[in-house]
mmCIF file of C-alpha atoms in Angstrom:
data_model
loop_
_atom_site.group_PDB
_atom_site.id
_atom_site.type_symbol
_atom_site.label_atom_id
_atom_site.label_comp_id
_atom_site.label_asym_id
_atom_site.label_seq_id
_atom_site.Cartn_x
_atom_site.Cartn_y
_atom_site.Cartn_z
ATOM 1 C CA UNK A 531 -18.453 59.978 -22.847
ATOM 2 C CA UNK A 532 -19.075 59.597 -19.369
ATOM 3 C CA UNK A 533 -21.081 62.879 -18.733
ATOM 4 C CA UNK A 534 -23.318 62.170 -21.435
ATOM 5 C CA UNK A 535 -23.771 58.267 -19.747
ATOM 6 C CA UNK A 536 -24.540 59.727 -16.186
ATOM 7 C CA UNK A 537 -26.850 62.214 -17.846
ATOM 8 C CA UNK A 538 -28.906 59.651 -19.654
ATOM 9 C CA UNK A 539 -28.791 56.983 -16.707
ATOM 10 C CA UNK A 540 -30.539 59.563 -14.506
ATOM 11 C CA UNK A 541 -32.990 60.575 -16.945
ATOM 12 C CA UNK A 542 -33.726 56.841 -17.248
ATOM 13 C CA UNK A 543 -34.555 56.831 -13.517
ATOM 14 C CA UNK A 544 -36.839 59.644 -13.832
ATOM 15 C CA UNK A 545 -34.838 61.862 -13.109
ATOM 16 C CA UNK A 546 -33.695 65.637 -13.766
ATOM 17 C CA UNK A 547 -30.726 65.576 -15.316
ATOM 18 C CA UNK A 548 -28.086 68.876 -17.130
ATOM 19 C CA UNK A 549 -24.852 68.942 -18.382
ATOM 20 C CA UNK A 550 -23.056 72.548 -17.350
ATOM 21 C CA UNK A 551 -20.822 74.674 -19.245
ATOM 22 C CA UNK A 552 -18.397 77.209 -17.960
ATOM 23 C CA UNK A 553 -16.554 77.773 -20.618
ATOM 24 C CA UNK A 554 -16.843 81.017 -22.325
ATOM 25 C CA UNK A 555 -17.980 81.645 -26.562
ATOM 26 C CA UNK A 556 -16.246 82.688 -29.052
ATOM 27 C CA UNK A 557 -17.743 85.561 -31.223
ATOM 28 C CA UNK A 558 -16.863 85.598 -34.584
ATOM 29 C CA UNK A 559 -19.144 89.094 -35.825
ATOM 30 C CA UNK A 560 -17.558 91.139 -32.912
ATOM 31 C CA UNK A 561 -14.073 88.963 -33.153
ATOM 32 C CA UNK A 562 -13.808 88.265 -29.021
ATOM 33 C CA UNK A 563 -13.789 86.374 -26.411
ATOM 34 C CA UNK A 564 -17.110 86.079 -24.244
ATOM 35 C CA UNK A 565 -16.659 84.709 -20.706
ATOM 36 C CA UNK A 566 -18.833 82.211 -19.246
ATOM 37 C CA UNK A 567 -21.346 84.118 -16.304
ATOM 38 C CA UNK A 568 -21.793 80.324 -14.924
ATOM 39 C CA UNK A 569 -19.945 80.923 -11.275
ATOM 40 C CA UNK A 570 -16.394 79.268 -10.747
ATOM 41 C CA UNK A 571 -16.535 75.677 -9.250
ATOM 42 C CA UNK A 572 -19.881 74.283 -10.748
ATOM 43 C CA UNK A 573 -19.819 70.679 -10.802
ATOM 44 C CA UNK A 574 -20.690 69.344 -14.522
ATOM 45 C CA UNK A 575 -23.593 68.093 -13.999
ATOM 46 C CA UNK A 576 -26.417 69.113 -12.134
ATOM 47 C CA UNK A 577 -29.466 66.509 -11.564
ATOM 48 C CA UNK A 578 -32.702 66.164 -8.915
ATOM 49 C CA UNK A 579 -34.051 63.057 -8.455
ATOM 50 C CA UNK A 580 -36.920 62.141 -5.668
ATOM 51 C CA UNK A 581 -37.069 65.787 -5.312
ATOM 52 C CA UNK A 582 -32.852 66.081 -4.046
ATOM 53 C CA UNK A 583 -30.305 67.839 -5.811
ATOM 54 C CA UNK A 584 -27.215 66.228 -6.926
ATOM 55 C CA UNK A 585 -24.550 67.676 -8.304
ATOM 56 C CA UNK A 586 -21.585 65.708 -10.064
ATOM 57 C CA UNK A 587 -18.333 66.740 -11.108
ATOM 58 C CA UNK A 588 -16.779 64.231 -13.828
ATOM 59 C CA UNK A 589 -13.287 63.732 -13.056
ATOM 60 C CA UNK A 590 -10.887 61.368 -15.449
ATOM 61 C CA UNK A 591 -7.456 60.109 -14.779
ATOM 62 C CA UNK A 592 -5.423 61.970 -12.478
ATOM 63 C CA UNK A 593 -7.622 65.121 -12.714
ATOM 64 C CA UNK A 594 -8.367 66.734 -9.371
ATOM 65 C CA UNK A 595 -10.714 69.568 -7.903
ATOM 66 C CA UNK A 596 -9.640 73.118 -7.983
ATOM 67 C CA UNK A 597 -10.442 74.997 -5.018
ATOM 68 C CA UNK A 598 -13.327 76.653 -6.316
ATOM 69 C CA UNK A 599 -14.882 73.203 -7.072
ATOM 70 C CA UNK A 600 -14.117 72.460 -3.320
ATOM 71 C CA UNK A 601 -15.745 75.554 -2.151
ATOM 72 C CA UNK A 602 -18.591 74.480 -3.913
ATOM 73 C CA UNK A 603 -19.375 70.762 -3.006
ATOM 74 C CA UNK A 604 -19.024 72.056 0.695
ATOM 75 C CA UNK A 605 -21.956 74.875 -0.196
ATOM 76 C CA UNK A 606 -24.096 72.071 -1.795
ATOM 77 C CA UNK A 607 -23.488 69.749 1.182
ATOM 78 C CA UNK A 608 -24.475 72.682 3.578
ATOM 79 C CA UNK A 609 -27.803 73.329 1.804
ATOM 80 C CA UNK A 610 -28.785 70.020 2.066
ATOM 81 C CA UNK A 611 -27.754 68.688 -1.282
ATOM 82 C CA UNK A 612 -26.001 65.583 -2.559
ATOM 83 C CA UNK A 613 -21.982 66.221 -4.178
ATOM 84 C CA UNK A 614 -20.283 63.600 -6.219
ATOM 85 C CA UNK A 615 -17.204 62.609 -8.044
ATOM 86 C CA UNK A 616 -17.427 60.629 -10.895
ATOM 87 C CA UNK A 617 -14.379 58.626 -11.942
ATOM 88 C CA UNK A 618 -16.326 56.150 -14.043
ATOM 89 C CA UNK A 619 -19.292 54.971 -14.073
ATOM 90 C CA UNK A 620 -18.907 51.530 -12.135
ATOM 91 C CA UNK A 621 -18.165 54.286 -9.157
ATOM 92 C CA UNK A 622 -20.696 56.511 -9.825
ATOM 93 C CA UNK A 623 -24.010 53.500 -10.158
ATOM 94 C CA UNK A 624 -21.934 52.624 -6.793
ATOM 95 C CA UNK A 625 -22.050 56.471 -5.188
ATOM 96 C CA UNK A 626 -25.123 57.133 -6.950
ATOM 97 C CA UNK A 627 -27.045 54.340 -5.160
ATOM 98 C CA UNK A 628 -26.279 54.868 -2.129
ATOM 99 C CA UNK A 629 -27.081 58.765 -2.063
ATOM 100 C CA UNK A 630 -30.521 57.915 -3.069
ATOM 101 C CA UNK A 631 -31.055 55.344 -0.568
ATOM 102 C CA UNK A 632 -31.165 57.659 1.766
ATOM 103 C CA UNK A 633 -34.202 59.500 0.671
#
């Protein structure tokens, strides 16, 4: 699983490192549906390393961002933060290097 490879990698560095989940629960007691509060767009992982946030969305095959997920890695890049895409890992060591060079 890649998210579960990029999570341990950057915990290996040091580093902070959370899978996040926006999909909503089942409840069996009450028999419905409970929707995720997490906001629309969240990339699927969310990490600081060196003291910089980095958020990476996990993308496989020909899967693409919605427009909420665009909305969001423009916010993140506005705050100051870092924004990925992570196609597999050979990309993301490759991405993920050179974002922390820079700090």
């Amino acid at each position: 699983n890649l998210t579960k490879l990029i999570i341990d990698y950057i915990r290996l560095k040091g580093g902070f490192s959370t899978r996040i989940t926006s999909t909503g629960t089942y409840r069996s007691d009450i028999k419905k549906f409970i929707p995720s509060t997490q906001r629309n767009g969240m990339a699927d992982i969310i990490s600081i390393i060196n003291g910089k946030s980095i958020s990476i969305e996990v993308k496989i095959g020909k899967d693409i961002q919605s427009k909420h997920q665009k909305k969001v890695e423009n916010e993140i890049n506005i705050a100051g933060g870092y924004y990925m895409i992570a196609r597999n890992f050979d990309q993301f060591l490759f991405d993920f290097n050179n974002i922390i060079k820079k700090f």
